[in-house]
Amino acid sequence: MCVAISDKQKQLLQLLADGEFHSGTELARQLGVSRSAVWKQVAGLADLGLHHAAVTGKGYRLEKPLELLAAQAIINGLDPAVLPLLAQLELHDQIDSTNVYLSQQAQNYAPAGTVCFAEHQTAGKGRRGRQWVSPFGSNLYLSVLWRFQQGYASTAGLSLAIGVAVIRALRQQQLHPVGLKWPNDIMSAGKKLGGILIEVSGESDGPCAVVIGLGINLFVPDSAAQGINQAWTDASKVNPAISLNRNQLAASLLNQLLAVLADFEQVGIKAYLDEWRSYDCLQGQSATLFIADQPYPGIVQGVDDSGLLLLQHPDGRTQAFASGEVSFSRTPL
């Protein structure tokens, strides 16, 4: 469900996006409201995960400048070969979940190549129903709808191929070191930088719709990080020397994601396995795989040619797993 922020909130965000101080008097004038109303609007930004400073004689400013998403800036960054693959681009100020929204649009016959970005998610989700912390304008939250004609089986290994696409885009934007943790986590130095969530609906042996959700941490405020229950990082920590342009990164991600999706049904996972293995941050690591609450400790031996995780048990046996949750037994390199 789309949950629009108010026009006054949006205007206020645009005025404060530069990260500089703005006096209450000037904000009141530009917004056409009282100074008391400005104070209430500024205080309400905390509900979006945004925090501010208020200094007597200076006014208000956000703790960090915002670069708001702009459809034309994203489209301008698309490769000519990719542009025809984009059927529709939607930018939402606030939404419950980009994946939930696009799943609903898929049922309403939205075309392949429909893309949804959100500045803020009120109910963002990761795998197994976990909450995805989503402060306003700080990170990237997007979903892509694609349609496959040959049923669920034709999507096998898709999450790995999508992972390859994401790493390509991040490296293009000079963000490194980054790698992949089976089956769908974007990692840096053993901490989670982002995640992929793929949901499939339709016929098992006929046309099906796939919604690919992606969240990338660019800057996670300390206040928002309190809700994260695993080791995490963001782009500002991975490489403090660069300042990522959100619109450029959004375009780079779409360039890679749409190209992979357009080819995947023909080439399958095998076309991406070697590259995925080069990004694998679990290879050779001591780890524990959890299926439900059942732990399987061992040494990760990469993935097989179908994209299944290979785990060597303590007795030396190697077993392939199609699903599960992997936890490092020690801090990875």
mmCIF file of C-alpha atoms in Angstrom:
data_model
loop_
_atom_site.group_PDB
_atom_site.id
_atom_site.type_symbol
_atom_site.label_atom_id
_atom_site.label_comp_id
_atom_site.label_asym_id
_atom_site.label_seq_id
_atom_site.Cartn_x
_atom_site.Cartn_y
_atom_site.Cartn_z
ATOM 1 C CA MET A 1 0.000 0.000 0.000
ATOM 2 C CA CYS A 2 1.265 3.471 -0.897
ATOM 3 C CA VAL A 3 1.260 5.816 2.095
ATOM 4 C CA ALA A 4 1.896 9.323 0.814
ATOM 5 C CA ILE A 5 3.724 11.818 2.975
ATOM 6 C CA SER A 6 2.123 15.245 3.153
ATOM 7 C CA ASP A 7 2.921 17.990 0.659
ATOM 8 C CA LYS A 8 4.296 20.138 3.490
ATOM 9 C CA GLN A 9 6.611 17.321 4.615
ATOM 10 C CA LYS A 10 7.882 16.893 1.058
ATOM 11 C CA GLN A 11 8.470 20.643 0.689
ATOM 12 C CA LEU A 12 10.266 20.723 4.033
ATOM 13 C CA LEU A 13 12.512 17.826 3.023
ATOM 14 C CA GLN A 14 13.411 19.567 -0.217
ATOM 15 C CA LEU A 15 14.336 22.724 1.695
ATOM 16 C CA LEU A 16 16.420 20.856 4.281
ATOM 17 C CA ALA A 17 17.998 18.375 1.843
ATOM 18 C CA ASP A 18 21.201 20.440 1.536
ATOM 19 C CA GLY A 19 22.097 19.667 5.160
ATOM 20 C CA GLU A 20 22.555 23.372 5.963
ATOM 21 C CA PHE A 21 20.843 25.390 8.682
ATOM 22 C CA HIS A 22 17.546 27.070 7.768
ATOM 23 C CA SER A 23 15.855 29.478 10.143
ATOM 24 C CA GLY A 24 12.357 28.744 11.391
ATOM 25 C CA THR A 25 11.229 32.120 10.095
ATOM 26 C CA GLU A 26 12.491 31.442 6.575
ATOM 27 C CA LEU A 27 11.030 27.913 6.529
ATOM 28 C CA ALA A 28 7.687 29.268 7.728
ATOM 29 C CA ARG A 29 7.697 31.855 4.951
ATOM 30 C CA GLN A 30 8.539 29.348 2.223
ATOM 31 C CA LEU A 31 6.043 26.784 3.477
ATOM 32 C CA GLY A 32 3.307 29.321 4.113
ATOM 33 C CA VAL A 33 2.765 28.187 7.708
ATOM 34 C CA SER A 34 3.471 29.435 11.221
ATOM 35 C CA ARG A 35 6.792 28.873 13.004
ATOM 36 C CA SER A 36 4.952 26.592 15.419
ATOM 37 C CA ALA A 37 3.758 24.510 12.447
ATOM 38 C CA VAL A 38 7.336 24.339 11.171
ATOM 39 C CA TRP A 39 8.487 22.966 14.526
ATOM 40 C CA LYS A 40 5.795 20.277 14.387
ATOM 41 C CA GLN A 41 6.725 19.357 10.801
ATOM 42 C CA VAL A 42 10.421 19.123 11.662
ATOM 43 C CA ALA A 43 9.681 17.000 14.733
ATOM 44 C CA GLY A 44 7.596 14.692 12.570
ATOM 45 C CA LEU A 45 10.612 13.834 10.388
ATOM 46 C CA ALA A 46 11.715 11.392 13.082
ATOM 47 C CA ASP A 47 8.836 9.150 11.963
ATOM 48 C CA LEU A 48 10.659 8.827 8.634
ATOM 49 C CA GLY A 49 13.902 7.848 10.325
ATOM 50 C CA LEU A 50 15.395 11.326 9.849
ATOM 51 C CA HIS A 51 16.991 13.291 12.666
ATOM 52 C CA HIS A 52 17.800 16.961 12.872
ATOM 53 C CA ALA A 53 19.639 19.560 14.884
ATOM 54 C CA ALA A 54 17.914 22.700 16.168
ATOM 55 C CA VAL A 55 20.174 25.585 17.247
ATOM 56 C CA THR A 56 18.905 28.896 18.579
ATOM 57 C CA GLY A 57 19.838 31.681 16.175
ATOM 58 C CA LYS A 58 20.614 29.240 13.340
ATOM 59 C CA GLY A 59 17.485 27.184 12.831
ATOM 60 C CA TYR A 60 17.120 23.579 11.747
ATOM 61 C CA ARG A 61 19.229 21.217 9.697
ATOM 62 C CA LEU A 62 19.256 17.488 8.948
ATOM 63 C CA GLU A 63 22.066 15.384 10.419
ATOM 64 C CA LYS A 64 23.098 14.495 6.858
ATOM 65 C CA PRO A 65 22.267 15.993 3.438
ATOM 66 C CA LEU A 66 19.728 14.107 1.325
ATOM 67 C CA GLU A 67 19.902 13.334 -2.369
ATOM 68 C CA LEU A 68 16.303 12.646 -3.312
ATOM 69 C CA LEU A 69 15.591 10.222 -6.146
ATOM 70 C CA ALA A 70 14.605 11.742 -9.483
ATOM 71 C CA ALA A 71 13.081 9.696 -12.304
ATOM 72 C CA GLN A 72 14.717 11.656 -15.113
ATOM 73 C CA ALA A 73 18.165 11.447 -13.500
ATOM 74 C CA ILE A 74 17.807 7.659 -13.269
ATOM 75 C CA ILE A 75 16.551 7.332 -16.852
ATOM 76 C CA ASN A 76 19.392 9.528 -18.103
ATOM 77 C CA GLY A 77 21.849 7.047 -16.581
ATOM 78 C CA LEU A 78 20.444 4.005 -18.381
ATOM 79 C CA ASP A 79 22.379 2.356 -21.187
ATOM 80 C CA PRO A 80 20.703 2.665 -24.620
ATOM 81 C CA ALA A 81 20.418 -1.138 -24.841
ATOM 82 C CA VAL A 82 18.711 -1.313 -21.437
ATOM 83 C CA LEU A 83 16.266 1.564 -21.827
ATOM 84 C CA PRO A 84 13.767 -0.482 -23.933
ATOM 85 C CA LEU A 85 13.660 -3.094 -21.125
ATOM 86 C CA LEU A 86 12.264 -0.525 -18.679
ATOM 87 C CA ALA A 87 8.485 -0.628 -19.052
ATOM 88 C CA GLN A 88 7.619 1.701 -16.185
ATOM 89 C CA LEU A 89 9.525 3.538 -13.466
ATOM 90 C CA GLU A 90 7.728 4.515 -10.269
ATOM 91 C CA LEU A 91 9.200 6.562 -7.423
ATOM 92 C CA HIS A 92 7.297 6.624 -4.136
ATOM 93 C CA ASP A 93 8.028 8.916 -1.225
ATOM 94 C CA GLN A 94 6.644 6.329 1.165
ATOM 95 C CA ILE A 95 5.290 2.812 0.712
ATOM 96 C CA ASP A 96 4.760 -0.211 2.908
ATOM 97 C CA SER A 97 7.048 -2.461 0.839
ATOM 98 C CA THR A 98 8.239 -2.200 -2.758
ATOM 99 C CA ASN A 99 7.978 -5.988 -3.089
ATOM 100 C CA VAL A 100 4.424 -6.116 -1.736
ATOM 101 C CA TYR A 101 3.418 -3.268 -4.048
ATOM 102 C CA LEU A 102 4.894 -4.848 -7.182
ATOM 103 C CA SER A 103 3.452 -8.255 -6.285
ATOM 104 C CA GLN A 104 0.033 -6.590 -6.286
ATOM 105 C CA GLN A 105 0.809 -4.850 -9.581
ATOM 106 C CA ALA A 106 1.844 -8.199 -11.072
ATOM 107 C CA GLN A 107 -1.630 -9.542 -10.317
ATOM 108 C CA ASN A 108 -3.030 -6.510 -12.150
ATOM 109 C CA TYR A 109 -1.075 -7.426 -15.301
ATOM 110 C CA ALA A 110 1.732 -4.894 -14.939
ATOM 111 C CA PRO A 111 4.338 -5.607 -17.645
ATOM 112 C CA ALA A 112 7.799 -7.070 -17.246
ATOM 113 C CA GLY A 113 10.264 -4.283 -16.617
ATOM 114 C CA THR A 114 8.075 -2.409 -14.132
ATOM 115 C CA VAL A 115 10.372 -0.889 -11.486
ATOM 116 C CA CYS A 116 9.472 0.638 -8.148
ATOM 117 C CA PHE A 117 11.761 2.701 -5.896
ATOM 118 C CA ALA A 118 10.814 4.091 -2.496
ATOM 119 C CA GLU A 119 12.435 6.788 -0.382
ATOM 120 C CA HIS A 120 10.966 5.177 2.740
ATOM 121 C CA GLN A 121 9.354 1.831 3.529
ATOM 122 C CA THR A 122 7.028 1.484 6.490
ATOM 123 C CA ALA A 123 7.078 -2.332 6.324
ATOM 124 C CA GLY A 124 10.196 -3.234 4.371
ATOM 125 C CA LYS A 125 11.016 -6.918 4.558
ATOM 126 C CA GLY A 126 13.889 -9.301 4.071
ATOM 127 C CA ARG A 127 13.981 -13.075 3.893
ATOM 128 C CA ARG A 128 11.871 -15.102 6.318
ATOM 129 C CA GLY A 129 9.701 -12.086 7.069
ATOM 130 C CA ARG A 130 12.439 -10.072 8.781
ATOM 131 C CA GLN A 131 12.030 -6.328 8.942
ATOM 132 C CA TRP A 132 14.238 -4.309 6.592
ATOM 133 C CA VAL A 133 15.199 -1.037 8.295
ATOM 134 C CA SER A 134 14.324 1.722 5.825
ATOM 135 C CA PRO A 135 14.985 5.331 6.912
ATOM 136 C CA PHE A 136 13.882 8.009 4.433
ATOM 137 C CA GLY A 137 16.219 8.915 1.596
ATOM 138 C CA SER A 138 19.240 7.276 3.187
ATOM 139 C CA ASN A 139 19.560 4.010 1.250
ATOM 140 C CA LEU A 140 18.168 2.358 -1.884
ATOM 141 C CA TYR A 141 14.998 0.278 -1.787
ATOM 142 C CA LEU A 142 13.719 -1.062 -5.087
ATOM 143 C CA SER A 143 11.833 -3.893 -6.705
ATOM 144 C CA VAL A 144 11.709 -5.093 -10.312
ATOM 145 C CA LEU A 145 8.911 -7.110 -11.893
ATOM 146 C CA TRP A 146 9.852 -9.619 -14.584
ATOM 147 C CA ARG A 147 7.842 -12.328 -16.311
ATOM 148 C CA PHE A 148 9.115 -15.788 -17.234
ATOM 149 C CA GLN A 149 7.290 -18.067 -19.656
ATOM 150 C CA GLN A 150 8.663 -21.477 -18.696
ATOM 151 C CA GLY A 151 7.551 -21.799 -15.086
ATOM 152 C CA TYR A 152 9.256 -21.836 -11.710
ATOM 153 C CA ALA A 153 12.035 -24.155 -12.870
ATOM 154 C CA SER A 154 13.319 -21.502 -15.291
ATOM 155 C CA THR A 155 14.049 -19.188 -12.332
ATOM 156 C CA ALA A 156 16.353 -21.666 -10.531
ATOM 157 C CA GLY A 157 19.501 -19.882 -9.400
ATOM 158 C CA LEU A 158 18.126 -16.452 -10.265
ATOM 159 C CA SER A 159 19.074 -14.985 -6.872
ATOM 160 C CA LEU A 160 22.734 -15.801 -7.588
ATOM 161 C CA ALA A 161 22.608 -14.126 -11.001
ATOM 162 C CA ILE A 162 20.948 -11.071 -9.432
ATOM 163 C CA GLY A 163 23.751 -11.006 -6.864
ATOM 164 C CA VAL A 164 26.285 -10.862 -9.695
ATOM 165 C CA ALA A 165 24.382 -7.955 -11.248
ATOM 166 C CA VAL A 166 24.419 -6.036 -7.963
ATOM 167 C CA ILE A 167 28.156 -6.532 -7.412
ATOM 168 C CA ARG A 168 28.851 -5.344 -10.961
ATOM 169 C CA ALA A 169 26.884 -2.159 -10.299
ATOM 170 C CA LEU A 170 28.542 -1.491 -6.935
ATOM 171 C CA ARG A 171 32.002 -1.957 -8.410
ATOM 172 C CA GLN A 172 31.150 0.389 -11.275
ATOM 173 C CA GLN A 173 30.446 3.007 -8.622
ATOM 174 C CA GLN A 174 33.845 2.310 -6.980
ATOM 175 C CA LEU A 175 32.341 0.652 -3.923
ATOM 176 C CA HIS A 176 34.617 -2.144 -2.724
ATOM 177 C CA PRO A 177 35.453 -4.534 -1.147
ATOM 178 C CA VAL A 178 32.079 -6.188 -1.731
ATOM 179 C CA GLY A 179 31.120 -9.831 -2.119
ATOM 180 C CA LEU A 180 28.265 -12.327 -1.966
ATOM 181 C CA LYS A 181 27.059 -14.647 0.756
ATOM 182 C CA TRP A 182 24.870 -17.518 -0.404
ATOM 183 C CA PRO A 183 22.083 -17.298 -1.281
ATOM 184 C CA ASN A 184 21.243 -13.601 -1.409
ATOM 185 C CA ASP A 185 23.283 -11.283 0.829
ATOM 186 C CA ILE A 186 25.560 -8.464 -0.308
ATOM 187 C CA MET A 187 28.541 -8.383 2.042
ATOM 188 C CA SER A 188 31.592 -6.331 2.913
ATOM 189 C CA ALA A 189 34.215 -7.459 5.437
ATOM 190 C CA GLY A 190 31.837 -10.021 6.925
ATOM 191 C CA LYS A 191 28.999 -7.510 7.426
ATOM 192 C CA LYS A 192 25.748 -7.219 5.527
ATOM 193 C CA LEU A 193 25.619 -4.327 3.069
ATOM 194 C CA GLY A 194 22.427 -5.340 1.293
ATOM 195 C CA GLY A 195 19.979 -8.104 0.585
ATOM 196 C CA ILE A 196 17.961 -9.634 -2.243
ATOM 197 C CA LEU A 197 14.433 -11.000 -1.871
ATOM 198 C CA ILE A 198 12.864 -12.892 -4.793
ATOM 199 C CA GLU A 199 9.183 -13.838 -4.819
ATOM 200 C CA VAL A 200 7.584 -15.943 -7.565
ATOM 201 C CA SER A 201 3.906 -16.327 -8.387
ATOM 202 C CA GLY A 202 1.994 -17.943 -11.217
ATOM 203 C CA GLU A 203 2.118 -21.370 -12.831
ATOM 204 C CA SER A 204 4.703 -23.976 -11.916
ATOM 205 C CA ASP A 205 5.101 -25.033 -15.564
ATOM 206 C CA GLY A 206 3.791 -21.951 -17.369
ATOM 207 C CA PRO A 207 3.965 -18.159 -17.214
ATOM 208 C CA CYS A 208 5.050 -16.805 -13.857
ATOM 209 C CA ALA A 209 5.819 -13.412 -12.390
ATOM 210 C CA VAL A 210 8.996 -12.729 -10.440
ATOM 211 C CA VAL A 211 9.438 -9.744 -8.146
ATOM 212 C CA ILE A 212 13.056 -9.027 -7.256
ATOM 213 C CA GLY A 213 13.492 -6.825 -4.199
ATOM 214 C CA LEU A 214 16.800 -5.173 -3.344
ATOM 215 C CA GLY A 215 17.930 -3.090 -0.409
ATOM 216 C CA ILE A 216 21.376 -1.478 -0.274
ATOM 217 C CA ASN A 217 22.606 0.357 2.823
ATOM 218 C CA LEU A 218 24.186 3.670 1.855
ATOM 219 C CA PHE A 219 23.916 5.481 5.195
ATOM 220 C CA VAL A 220 22.181 3.965 8.221
ATOM 221 C CA PRO A 221 21.713 6.433 11.102
ATOM 222 C CA ASP A 222 22.710 5.092 14.515
ATOM 223 C CA SER A 223 19.129 5.452 15.703
ATOM 224 C CA ALA A 224 17.850 3.217 12.891
ATOM 225 C CA ALA A 225 20.664 0.700 13.357
ATOM 226 C CA GLN A 226 19.336 -0.197 16.795
ATOM 227 C CA GLY A 227 16.685 -2.262 15.059
ATOM 228 C CA ILE A 228 19.198 -4.429 13.146
ATOM 229 C CA ASN A 229 19.998 -7.760 14.816
ATOM 230 C CA GLN A 230 22.970 -8.863 12.684
ATOM 231 C CA ALA A 231 26.382 -7.540 11.701
ATOM 232 C CA TRP A 232 25.772 -4.763 9.166
ATOM 233 C CA THR A 233 27.568 -2.043 7.296
ATOM 234 C CA ASP A 234 26.772 0.717 4.847
ATOM 235 C CA ALA A 235 28.509 2.368 1.898
ATOM 236 C CA SER A 236 29.701 5.273 4.037
ATOM 237 C CA LYS A 237 31.657 2.792 6.161
ATOM 238 C CA VAL A 238 32.847 0.521 3.330
ATOM 239 C CA ASN A 239 34.513 3.394 1.512
ATOM 240 C CA PRO A 240 34.381 6.724 3.390
ATOM 241 C CA ALA A 241 36.458 8.377 0.653
ATOM 242 C CA ILE A 242 33.638 8.323 -1.898
ATOM 243 C CA SER A 243 30.243 9.978 -1.857
ATOM 244 C CA LEU A 244 27.815 7.806 -3.770
ATOM 245 C CA ASN A 245 25.267 9.530 -5.978
ATOM 246 C CA ARG A 246 21.987 7.703 -5.277
ATOM 247 C CA ASN A 247 20.529 8.375 -8.728
ATOM 248 C CA GLN A 248 23.680 7.201 -10.491
ATOM 249 C CA LEU A 249 23.770 4.035 -8.381
ATOM 250 C CA ALA A 250 20.062 3.453 -9.057
ATOM 251 C CA ALA A 251 20.728 3.672 -12.803
ATOM 252 C CA SER A 252 23.765 1.364 -12.563
ATOM 253 C CA LEU A 253 21.704 -1.218 -10.685
ATOM 254 C CA LEU A 254 18.946 -1.108 -13.303
ATOM 255 C CA ASN A 255 21.483 -1.388 -16.129
ATOM 256 C CA GLN A 256 22.802 -4.611 -14.636
ATOM 257 C CA LEU A 257 19.559 -6.070 -13.260
ATOM 258 C CA LEU A 258 17.457 -5.600 -16.385
ATOM 259 C CA ALA A 259 20.196 -6.974 -18.643
ATOM 260 C CA VAL A 260 20.514 -10.117 -16.509
ATOM 261 C CA LEU A 261 16.738 -10.605 -16.342
ATOM 262 C CA ALA A 262 16.343 -10.239 -20.099
ATOM 263 C CA ASP A 263 18.849 -13.040 -20.749
ATOM 264 C CA PHE A 264 18.314 -15.361 -17.799
ATOM 265 C CA GLU A 265 15.582 -17.590 -19.185
ATOM 266 C CA GLN A 266 17.804 -18.378 -22.181
ATOM 267 C CA VAL A 267 21.219 -18.723 -20.522
ATOM 268 C CA GLY A 268 20.334 -19.815 -16.961
ATOM 269 C CA ILE A 269 22.539 -19.809 -13.881
ATOM 270 C CA LYS A 270 25.508 -21.455 -15.592
ATOM 271 C CA ALA A 271 26.318 -18.214 -17.411
ATOM 272 C CA TYR A 272 26.946 -16.504 -14.058
ATOM 273 C CA LEU A 273 28.433 -19.231 -11.888
ATOM 274 C CA ASP A 274 32.124 -18.517 -12.473
ATOM 275 C CA GLU A 275 31.664 -14.833 -11.733
ATOM 276 C CA TRP A 276 29.510 -15.578 -8.683
ATOM 277 C CA ARG A 277 32.226 -17.877 -7.341
ATOM 278 C CA SER A 278 34.778 -15.090 -7.705
ATOM 279 C CA TYR A 279 32.646 -12.963 -5.351
ATOM 280 C CA ASP A 280 31.877 -15.802 -2.890
ATOM 281 C CA CYS A 281 32.822 -14.759 0.652
ATOM 282 C CA LEU A 282 31.804 -18.091 2.202
ATOM 283 C CA GLN A 283 34.207 -20.305 0.240
ATOM 284 C CA GLY A 284 36.417 -22.276 2.636
ATOM 285 C CA GLN A 285 34.819 -20.712 5.717
ATOM 286 C CA SER A 286 33.665 -22.507 8.833
ATOM 287 C CA ALA A 287 29.951 -21.887 8.997
ATOM 288 C CA THR A 288 26.672 -23.263 10.268
ATOM 289 C CA LEU A 289 23.718 -23.744 7.946
ATOM 290 C CA PHE A 290 20.313 -23.549 9.619
ATOM 291 C CA ILE A 291 17.265 -25.198 8.083
ATOM 292 C CA ALA A 292 14.385 -24.189 10.339
ATOM 293 C CA ASP A 293 16.058 -24.671 13.745
ATOM 294 C CA GLN A 294 18.273 -27.571 12.668
ATOM 295 C CA PRO A 295 21.985 -26.601 12.566
ATOM 296 C CA TYR A 296 24.453 -28.134 10.101
ATOM 297 C CA PRO A 297 28.021 -27.080 10.964
ATOM 298 C CA GLY A 298 30.793 -27.556 8.430
ATOM 299 C CA ILE A 299 33.107 -25.974 5.885
ATOM 300 C CA VAL A 300 31.535 -24.201 2.918
ATOM 301 C CA GLN A 301 32.859 -25.561 -0.372
ATOM 302 C CA GLY A 302 31.200 -23.085 -2.693
ATOM 303 C CA VAL A 303 28.214 -23.879 -4.902
ATOM 304 C CA ASP A 304 27.528 -26.648 -7.406
ATOM 305 C CA ASP A 305 26.565 -26.121 -11.037
ATOM 306 C CA SER A 306 22.920 -25.614 -10.043
ATOM 307 C CA GLY A 307 23.761 -22.933 -7.497
ATOM 308 C CA LEU A 308 23.212 -25.173 -4.475
ATOM 309 C CA LEU A 309 25.402 -24.627 -1.419
ATOM 310 C CA LEU A 310 28.058 -27.287 -0.868
ATOM 311 C CA LEU A 311 28.761 -27.941 2.809
ATOM 312 C CA GLN A 312 31.426 -30.351 4.017
ATOM 313 C CA HIS A 313 30.293 -31.993 7.251
ATOM 314 C CA PRO A 314 32.735 -32.698 10.102
ATOM 315 C CA ASP A 315 32.852 -36.359 9.000
ATOM 316 C CA GLY A 316 34.117 -35.328 5.559
ATOM 317 C CA ARG A 317 30.871 -35.811 3.621
ATOM 318 C CA THR A 318 29.879 -33.001 1.286
ATOM 319 C CA GLN A 319 26.173 -32.276 0.880
ATOM 320 C CA ALA A 320 24.306 -29.867 -1.404
ATOM 321 C CA PHE A 321 21.591 -27.637 0.061
ATOM 322 C CA ALA A 322 18.920 -25.748 -1.871
ATOM 323 C CA SER A 323 17.891 -23.413 0.952
ATOM 324 C CA GLY A 324 18.762 -22.363 4.463
ATOM 325 C CA GLU A 325 20.296 -19.590 6.532
ATOM 326 C CA VAL A 326 24.082 -19.452 6.835
ATOM 327 C CA SER A 327 25.878 -18.049 9.876
ATOM 328 C CA PHE A 328 29.616 -17.603 9.993
ATOM 329 C CA SER A 329 31.339 -19.620 12.703
ATOM 330 C CA ARG A 330 34.182 -17.128 12.699
ATOM 331 C CA THR A 331 34.777 -13.696 11.269
ATOM 332 C CA PRO A 332 35.393 -14.076 7.524
ATOM 333 C CA LEU A 333 38.220 -12.370 5.718
#
